[in-house]
Every structure is written in structure tokens, then in C-alpha cells.
Amino acid sequence: MYEGPVQDLIDELGRLPGVGPKSAQRIAFHLLAADPADIGKLQDALQKVKDGVVFCDVCGNVSAETTCRICRDPRRDPSVVCVVEEPKDVLAVERTREFKGRYHVLGGALDPLSGVGPDQLRIRQLLTRMSTRTDGQDITEIIIATDPNTEGEATATYLVRMLRDFPGLAVTRLASGLPMGGDLEFADELTLGRALSGRRSM
Amino acid sequence: MANLYRDTGVVLRVQKLGEADRIITLLTQRHGKLRAVAKGVRRTTSKFGARLEPFGHVDAQFYPGRTLDIVTQVQTLDAFGVGLVSDYQRYTAGCAVLETADRLAAEEGEPALRLYLLVTGALRALATTDRDPSLVLDAFLLRAMSFAGWAPAVDECARCGEAGPHRAFSVQGGGVMCDGCRPPGSSSPASDTLRLLAALLHGRWAVVDGVSPSARREASGLVAAHLQWHLERQLRSLPLVERRARVADD
């Protein structure tokens, strides 16, 4: 045990996800030896993340203003909406530079084992958004990009059930299958099965 | 590597651990409830792939670790998850099966073969048959409670043992009660509901299929109340189970 503020810092850092007691100690001593200007920048960033970040009124993504950068951008196609679980998934899709539509962040996936049902997610907001026109255009396609795991698939199934009654709406799901750069023999049965059922002609 | 051991089990729960690992809770055939670490399972290049997702029935190899054992190899026996996630009602019922099994198998490492067989049977029925998921769940809950020693009395009076049929049902009292023993505040369910409870407990599906939706709803309520009274805490998944009547296009 160290004395006073150093131990306090180690304890606080140790509560962060993925940081164990050894890592916490290493970070604490790094900060102790760091330049005061760098510490000031870290302090500012921590303060701003609590004070300055809000959730976008339209899509639920993290934002600096009431409407996020993507929802404000007139060059983005408002008729295609990609539904994701978390704000970090927006970044993952953005990195592909393939998608020019807009997003809707659910805030998680349906997970009854953790007590998360439809009311805990932003599903109602999605349905409200479906019935209002954005920039004079209706939503014509919903791309469901929830995680390809049990909870994500169940969320996708639920969303399809909720959205199937909207006339003229295409509901699509991200393809899943074999990762690039892998060997077929090491693919698990579920993934290989999905890859087979979702095969495409060439 | 002499300490390696192998067992078959159902994945009950997964929790994130560190950067890319998960703690997997399994209900196994020989070792009862088991918690083991699957290293790197969250990476897209993981050798485990989707095998260690909840509802997976797997044959796995473990290496004893200092605190938790380590999963070294996994092979899928039944992928119940595929059939369950394509139907939200079945998925929620399946989640309640997993959570109940997790709570009932309280001690890690204590063999629970009957519960394991019951869980695999219930998941198989939910994933591969057309039976009403709500009824499969209620049958599972009643039988799982009976293995734990908490089966509700459905024929004889729970207190004096007088042969039925009786009209009153008391959760605190342990099931149906005769007019002489019934405590104040006990409910008086329809006779069909009590008949359904007995049929679900003993697996008489011919009787179960002929019971009205209102009796099914009432029976589900009694089963849920009885279970939560004995577990002494609320199950998180149970209020989220969809108890609607099945429609043809689902």
C-alpha cells in the first residue's frame, strides 16, 4: 500500500474496465512522472467528457450538440438508416467509408438475462423516427447492424417483427460468414452454416 | 498436460473479461455448474467462433487454472441458439430456462445431471418443436423446482395430504390446499388451471394441449410466483418473457 493520493489514484484507476492492480500502479507512476501540461490536458478531457457530451436527439449517438454531426450533414442520405447497438459501432461502420446513410443507436441489445427488454432500448424512438419525414424524405431502408451474437441476432429478429408492417420499407441485415484471411477448416459450424445459407452467385 | 479434462455442457451465461476474453458459465453433465475462461473468444479470429454463445450445447476440454479453469477446445453438439434467436418469444423463454438453471445449480462443481438433462430437453423442445414456448417454460420450471425439492403440491393438500381435487392455491403454503387448511389470502384458480399444473409437472402433453389460453395464463402466473418465492429473489428474465398466444405466421 502506498500513502495518500498515490494509493487513491491507483484505486480509482483500478476500477476502470480492463485495468488490473499492476496496470493501475504503472499508469499512476507514469502520471506522477509526467509533464504538468500533459496532466492538465488529461484533466480537461475528463472534465469535458462529463460536461460537454450529450446524446443526439435524433439517432442517440454521442455528440457535442443536441443533434450530432452525421444527422446534421445534408450530404448524408436520410432514406437509409443503419441500426447499431452502441456509439462505438457507428465509428466501426464509418471506418469502412462505404456507408453514406444515417444511423440509429439502440443503446444495447435485448438481453433478458441482464434484465434488458425492448423498453430499455431506443426502439420506440426508431419507430417514431420511421413515421416522420427527414429533409423531405421517408426512410426506405433499415440496415440492422447489431452484433452477430445471440443477443444481437435476437434484437434483429425483434426489430424485423416491429418493422415488417411499414409499407415500402426494405429491412436488411449485415451479411455474416467467414472472415477474410482465415482457413475454412477452423471455421465453427455456426459461422460456416451462415456463410453457406447466405452464399451469393458470382 | 495430464490435468486436462473434458465434459459436455450447456452455456448458461457469458461475461466479458478484460480485452477479448469471456467467463463462460456452463451446466455440465459430470461437473455440474462450471465457470471457465475462454481466452480471446471476442476476437473475430478466435478459434472458438460462435460455439461458446448462450444456448450452445458443447463438448469442451478444460485446463485447471489457478482461480478459474481455461477452455482449450470446443465442439458444438447442438446449436440451440440458431432456432431460438429467430423467434423472440422462444428466445425470451430460453433465457428464463438458462437463468433458472443458473440459480438452481447454486454450488459450482456439484454434479447436477438431472438438471442438465432437463435443460437440454427444454432447449431442444423450444428450438426444434412447434410447442407453445410459454408451456415448455412452465413445464421446465415446475420440474426443475421438483428436482430442487420445491415441487408445488398439485393433487393432495400441501399441508394435511388429503386427496384432491382442491380449489385453493397458496404459494407460501406450497401448492393446492383443502378448505380446512387454506390460509387467508390464498388464491382460488380455475379447476382447469390446477389440472394444467399437474399435467405440466407430470408431462401429460395430451391434457396440456387441450387447455384454454386463460388457464395457461393463470398457470404461468402461479408457476412464476411459486418459483420466485422459493428462490427468494426476482428472476430478471421472467418478466420479459413474451406470454402471448401463438399466431400462425410466427
XYZ file of C-alpha atoms in Angstrom:
452
model
C 0.000 0.000 0.000
C 1.250 3.474 -0.922
C 0.419 6.561 1.076
C -2.375 9.058 0.440
C -3.019 10.422 -3.078
C -0.890 7.848 -4.942
C -2.877 4.938 -3.498
C -6.141 6.812 -4.130
C -5.159 7.239 -7.777
C -4.199 3.551 -8.088
C -7.561 2.539 -6.544
C -9.536 4.793 -8.902
C -7.619 3.639 -11.998
C -8.079 0.029 -10.908
C -11.862 0.455 -11.187
C -11.634 1.118 -14.937
C -12.528 -1.773 -17.266
C -9.559 -3.904 -18.261
C -7.192 -2.229 -15.763
C -5.848 -4.570 -13.091
C -3.890 -3.587 -9.957
C -0.492 -3.841 -11.706
C -1.610 -1.765 -14.705
C -3.184 0.792 -12.348
C 0.126 1.112 -10.497
C 2.060 1.513 -13.758
C -0.314 4.242 -15.037
C -0.252 6.045 -11.664
C 3.548 6.249 -11.601
C 3.607 7.308 -15.254
C 1.231 10.163 -14.405
C 3.350 11.086 -11.373
C 6.383 11.491 -13.594
C 4.514 13.171 -16.480
C 4.760 16.809 -17.570
C 2.203 19.050 -15.745
C 0.925 20.313 -19.141
C 0.057 16.757 -20.203
C -1.748 16.169 -16.909
C -3.707 19.403 -17.496
C -4.833 18.144 -20.941
C -5.965 14.836 -19.427
C -7.860 16.691 -16.683
C -9.601 18.897 -19.290
C -10.536 15.898 -21.432
C -12.018 14.064 -18.428
C -13.981 17.146 -17.363
C -15.326 17.774 -20.882
C -16.443 14.192 -21.419
C -18.860 14.525 -18.499
C -19.923 18.151 -19.059
C -19.831 18.564 -22.839
C -21.104 15.261 -24.255
C -24.816 14.744 -24.864
C -26.759 12.139 -26.795
C -28.115 13.140 -30.236
C -31.876 13.765 -30.153
C -32.353 12.023 -33.497
C -30.054 8.987 -33.504
C -28.859 8.582 -29.899
C -25.163 8.774 -30.808
C -22.736 10.657 -28.538
C -22.495 14.262 -29.673
C -21.214 17.689 -28.667
C -24.570 19.320 -29.618
C -28.221 18.295 -29.421
C -28.035 16.921 -32.996
C -24.907 15.004 -33.976
C -22.579 15.765 -36.915
C -23.956 12.891 -39.036
C -27.627 13.831 -38.553
C -26.839 17.485 -39.429
C -24.883 16.620 -42.587
C -27.110 17.340 -45.663
C -24.905 15.136 -47.881
C -25.879 12.003 -45.941
C -28.829 10.045 -47.340
C -31.729 10.291 -44.843
C -33.675 7.470 -46.543
C -31.231 4.742 -45.365
C -30.767 4.160 -41.636
C -28.232 1.786 -40.128
C -29.309 0.479 -36.708
C -26.420 -0.291 -34.335
C -26.123 -1.261 -30.662
C -23.545 1.222 -29.343
C -21.954 4.543 -30.395
C -18.675 2.693 -30.952
C -20.385 0.654 -33.668
C -21.137 3.892 -35.564
C -17.400 4.531 -35.670
C -16.748 0.951 -36.851
C -19.183 1.341 -39.788
C -17.865 4.845 -40.559
C -14.332 3.469 -40.870
C -15.451 1.344 -43.836
C -16.211 4.600 -45.809
C -18.876 2.528 -47.618
C -21.994 3.807 -45.886
C -23.472 7.199 -46.789
C -26.763 6.975 -44.876
C -27.605 7.840 -41.287
C -27.615 5.886 -38.006
C -29.796 4.893 -35.109
C -28.116 3.823 -31.858
C -30.214 1.434 -29.743
C -28.068 1.685 -26.612
C -27.556 -2.088 -26.263
C -29.156 -5.379 -27.288
C -32.126 -7.369 -25.983
C -30.667 -9.442 -23.162
C -33.288 -10.818 -20.738
C -30.520 -12.447 -18.669
C -29.325 -8.941 -17.761
C -32.863 -7.575 -17.489
C -32.705 -5.633 -20.786
C -36.025 -5.724 -22.651
C -37.447 -3.646 -25.545
C -38.380 -0.780 -23.196
C -34.761 -0.277 -22.129
C -33.602 0.286 -25.727
C -34.309 3.162 -28.159
C -36.718 1.042 -30.241
C -39.725 3.305 -29.675
C -37.663 6.291 -30.868
C -36.809 4.359 -34.037
C -40.492 3.694 -34.745
C -41.311 7.382 -34.148
C -38.486 8.324 -36.500
C -39.937 5.969 -39.143
C -43.215 7.844 -39.182
C -41.673 11.335 -39.567
C -40.047 12.628 -42.742
C -36.426 13.837 -42.538
C -35.311 16.537 -45.024
C -38.500 15.836 -47.003
C -37.686 12.135 -47.437
C -39.140 8.941 -45.991
C -36.947 6.149 -44.661
C -36.916 3.432 -47.334
C -34.305 1.048 -45.941
C -33.281 -0.063 -42.467
C -29.968 -1.892 -42.214
C -29.794 -3.906 -38.985
C -26.160 -3.931 -37.877
C -26.446 -5.405 -34.378
C -23.626 -7.697 -33.201
C -23.600 -11.178 -34.806
C -24.017 -12.898 -31.418
C -27.048 -14.386 -29.629
C -28.315 -11.076 -28.185
C -27.680 -9.165 -31.419
C -29.497 -11.762 -33.530
C -32.470 -11.785 -31.150
C -32.599 -7.968 -31.325
C -32.561 -8.180 -35.133
C -35.457 -10.686 -35.058
C -37.462 -8.402 -32.779
C -36.811 -5.336 -34.961
C -37.882 -7.205 -38.101
C -41.155 -8.087 -36.366
C -41.749 -4.448 -35.409
C -40.817 -3.044 -38.828
C -42.491 -5.522 -41.176
C -45.778 -3.596 -41.251
C -44.268 -0.368 -42.649
C -45.251 -0.224 -46.347
C -42.429 0.113 -48.882
C -39.698 -0.388 -46.292
C -36.769 -2.698 -47.001
C -35.266 -4.256 -43.867
C -31.818 -5.752 -44.408
C -29.276 -7.429 -42.135
C -25.487 -7.234 -42.372
C -24.082 -10.364 -44.031
C -22.172 -12.715 -41.777
C -19.834 -15.525 -42.641
C -16.165 -16.332 -42.947
C -13.603 -13.674 -42.001
C -11.117 -12.622 -44.690
C -7.668 -14.150 -44.198
C -8.878 -17.265 -42.347
C -8.798 -21.007 -43.033
C -12.050 -22.844 -43.823
C -11.182 -25.862 -41.641
C -11.030 -23.692 -38.498
C -14.421 -22.054 -39.056
C -17.013 -23.053 -36.460
C -20.197 -24.838 -37.564
C -22.482 -21.847 -36.917
C -20.407 -19.377 -38.902
C -19.858 -21.831 -41.757
C -23.595 -22.613 -41.748
C -24.432 -18.908 -42.005
C -21.870 -18.471 -44.769
C -23.472 -21.347 -46.703
C -27.049 -20.136 -46.297
C -26.038 -16.578 -47.248
C -23.897 -17.589 -50.267
C -24.055 -15.439 -53.384
C -23.724 -16.172 -57.075
C -20.625 -14.856 -58.855
C -0.992 -31.670 -19.874
C -2.157 -34.547 -17.693
C -4.695 -32.400 -15.883
C -6.830 -31.689 -18.928
C -10.417 -32.845 -18.564
C -13.395 -32.987 -20.861
C -17.156 -32.638 -20.357
C -20.314 -31.786 -22.244
C -22.403 -28.832 -21.137
C -24.838 -26.050 -21.961
C -23.616 -22.435 -21.965
C -25.774 -20.631 -19.389
C -24.155 -17.230 -19.305
C -21.191 -15.278 -20.646
C -19.466 -12.285 -19.053
C -16.824 -10.067 -20.596
C -13.353 -10.338 -19.102
C -10.508 -7.984 -19.973
C -9.782 -7.019 -23.567
C -11.048 -10.021 -25.548
C -11.818 -12.850 -23.083
C -15.053 -14.100 -21.573
C -16.009 -16.035 -18.456
C -18.323 -18.822 -19.616
C -20.780 -20.389 -17.148
C -21.686 -23.920 -18.218
C -24.020 -26.525 -16.766
C -22.087 -29.721 -17.398
C -23.002 -33.378 -17.353
C -20.397 -34.556 -14.806
C -19.027 -31.430 -13.095
C -22.297 -29.546 -12.508
C -22.042 -25.768 -12.835
C -18.638 -24.714 -14.098
C -17.119 -21.284 -14.723
C -14.210 -21.197 -17.139
C -12.283 -18.566 -19.087
C -12.384 -18.614 -22.886
C -9.347 -16.632 -23.952
C -9.608 -14.373 -26.992
C -13.178 -15.509 -27.729
C -14.345 -11.982 -28.587
C -11.836 -11.586 -31.418
C -13.196 -12.280 -34.909
C -10.257 -14.628 -35.488
C -10.974 -16.701 -32.344
C -10.759 -20.483 -32.783
C -13.904 -20.808 -30.636
C -16.004 -18.715 -33.044
C -19.675 -18.761 -32.092
C -19.503 -22.075 -30.213
C -19.487 -20.535 -26.737
C -22.577 -18.335 -27.106
C -25.511 -18.779 -24.659
C -27.734 -21.819 -25.504
C -24.763 -23.648 -27.064
C -24.620 -27.369 -26.192
C -20.946 -28.192 -26.448
C -18.282 -30.828 -25.854
C -15.378 -28.914 -24.295
C -11.908 -29.538 -22.946
C -10.633 -27.608 -19.914
C -7.314 -26.960 -18.252
C -7.411 -26.277 -14.493
C -6.303 -22.708 -13.813
C -5.411 -21.036 -10.518
C -8.828 -19.497 -9.889
C -10.892 -20.376 -12.968
C -10.324 -23.214 -15.422
C -9.378 -22.399 -19.020
C -11.344 -23.633 -22.047
C -8.888 -25.173 -24.504
C -11.082 -26.817 -27.179
C -14.795 -26.757 -28.019
C -17.006 -28.698 -30.392
C -20.701 -27.973 -30.938
C -23.169 -30.780 -30.164
C -26.384 -28.780 -30.677
C -26.622 -25.142 -31.703
C -29.934 -24.393 -29.952
C -29.268 -20.657 -30.309
C -29.929 -20.725 -34.065
C -33.527 -21.913 -33.608
C -34.148 -19.650 -30.610
C -32.941 -16.258 -31.821
C -35.117 -16.428 -34.933
C -38.242 -16.185 -32.746
C -38.359 -13.565 -29.966
C -40.898 -15.461 -27.833
C -38.773 -18.623 -27.893
C -35.645 -16.573 -27.156
C -37.123 -14.961 -24.026
C -38.434 -18.352 -22.789
C -34.972 -19.860 -23.424
C -33.327 -17.058 -21.426
C -35.634 -17.813 -18.470
C -34.613 -21.507 -18.696
C -30.918 -20.554 -18.557
C -31.316 -18.094 -15.675
C -33.377 -20.560 -13.615
C -30.803 -23.315 -14.193
C -28.029 -20.919 -13.159
C -29.840 -20.055 -9.912
C -30.845 -23.626 -9.052
C -27.344 -25.030 -9.612
C -26.021 -22.820 -6.833
C -22.885 -24.780 -5.950
C -20.132 -24.901 -8.557
C -18.691 -28.365 -9.148
C -21.641 -30.185 -7.565
C -22.992 -32.740 -10.083
C -26.473 -31.852 -11.362
C -27.108 -34.478 -14.028
C -30.910 -34.366 -13.837
C -30.978 -30.579 -14.178
C -28.536 -30.796 -17.113
C -30.777 -33.309 -18.909
C -33.843 -31.183 -18.162
C -32.191 -28.008 -19.523
C -31.048 -29.702 -22.749
C -34.524 -31.231 -23.156
C -36.259 -27.880 -22.636
C -33.925 -26.040 -25.038
C -34.376 -28.782 -27.636
C -38.165 -28.514 -27.310
C -38.009 -24.713 -27.615
C -35.617 -24.679 -30.560
C -36.915 -27.555 -32.646
C -40.621 -28.124 -31.922
C -43.789 -26.111 -32.510
C -44.968 -26.396 -28.896
C -46.084 -23.151 -27.206
C -42.819 -21.757 -25.692
C -44.714 -20.493 -22.670
C -45.918 -24.027 -21.819
C -42.480 -25.564 -22.373
C -41.045 -22.960 -19.985
C -43.697 -23.633 -17.318
C -43.145 -27.403 -17.581
C -39.396 -26.826 -17.213
C -39.821 -24.540 -14.189
C -42.140 -26.989 -12.406
C -39.861 -29.981 -12.981
C -36.686 -28.041 -12.135
C -38.321 -26.987 -8.851
C -39.322 -30.577 -8.195
C -35.625 -31.651 -8.545
C -34.723 -28.926 -6.060
C -37.336 -30.285 -3.649
C -39.788 -27.409 -4.134
C -42.410 -29.051 -6.349
C -45.799 -27.460 -5.659
C -48.456 -29.860 -4.423
C -50.913 -30.234 -7.303
C -53.038 -33.239 -6.271
C -53.071 -33.647 -2.473
C -53.350 -30.826 0.061
C -49.863 -29.353 0.694
C -50.401 -29.352 4.468
C -52.537 -32.370 5.521
C -52.108 -34.557 2.428
C -55.848 -35.035 1.872
C -56.513 -36.306 -1.659
C -57.858 -33.684 -4.108
C -59.055 -32.104 -6.230
C -58.883 -28.932 -4.117
C -59.792 -25.374 -5.029
C -57.290 -23.163 -3.194
C -53.654 -22.498 -4.135
C -51.196 -20.913 -1.730
C -47.672 -20.009 -2.878
C -46.450 -19.663 0.723
C -48.207 -22.903 1.704
C -46.539 -24.914 -1.092
C -49.362 -25.608 -3.555
C -53.032 -26.643 -3.514
C -54.797 -26.735 -0.158
C -58.007 -28.232 1.150
C -60.764 -25.997 2.548
C -59.706 -26.819 6.118
C -56.041 -25.874 5.679
C -56.223 -22.924 3.248
C -54.591 -19.848 4.769
C -56.160 -16.397 4.338
C -55.108 -14.693 1.111
C -54.700 -17.897 -0.905
C -55.960 -17.736 -4.488
C -58.760 -19.789 -5.997
C -57.657 -20.639 -9.545
C -59.943 -22.293 -12.094
C -60.068 -26.095 -11.947
C -58.578 -26.203 -15.483
C -55.544 -24.255 -14.230
C -54.832 -26.798 -11.483
C -55.353 -29.644 -13.962
C -52.838 -27.943 -16.262
C -50.258 -27.575 -13.474
C -50.495 -31.308 -12.704
C -50.256 -32.195 -16.407
C -47.185 -29.952 -16.894
C -45.461 -31.408 -13.836
C -46.060 -34.995 -14.965
C -45.508 -34.357 -18.698
C -49.046 -35.239 -19.847
C -48.954 -33.161 -23.051
C -52.244 -34.539 -24.388
C -54.008 -32.807 -21.458
C -51.863 -29.669 -21.752
C -52.719 -29.096 -25.412
C -56.454 -29.104 -24.695
C -56.395 -26.367 -22.006
C -57.748 -22.855 -22.720
C -55.428 -19.800 -23.090
C -56.876 -18.182 -19.939
C -55.983 -21.244 -17.826
C -52.490 -21.218 -19.390
C -52.015 -17.571 -18.384
C -53.206 -18.223 -14.849
C -50.948 -21.298 -14.516
C -47.941 -19.278 -15.743
C -48.618 -16.672 -13.065
C -48.788 -19.320 -10.311
C -45.607 -21.053 -11.524
C -43.705 -17.737 -11.637
C -44.913 -16.746 -8.164
C -44.056 -20.168 -6.722
C -40.555 -20.137 -8.275
C -39.680 -16.631 -7.108
C -40.979 -17.309 -3.602
C -38.595 -20.271 -3.265
C -35.616 -18.641 -4.979
C -36.158 -15.666 -2.644
C -35.307 -13.213 -5.411
C -36.681 -11.916 -8.664
C -35.565 -13.591 -11.889
C -34.564 -10.820 -14.318
C -35.616 -12.652 -17.461
C -39.036 -13.860 -16.272
C -40.929 -10.514 -16.562
C -39.520 -10.149 -20.108
C -40.888 -13.499 -21.347
C -43.491 -12.933 -24.039
C -46.622 -14.724 -22.879
C -48.746 -14.025 -25.929
C -50.803 -16.672 -27.729
C -49.021 -18.112 -30.759
C -50.136 -16.786 -34.108
C -49.920 -18.773 -37.303
C -47.263 -16.710 -39.112
C -44.689 -16.730 -36.286
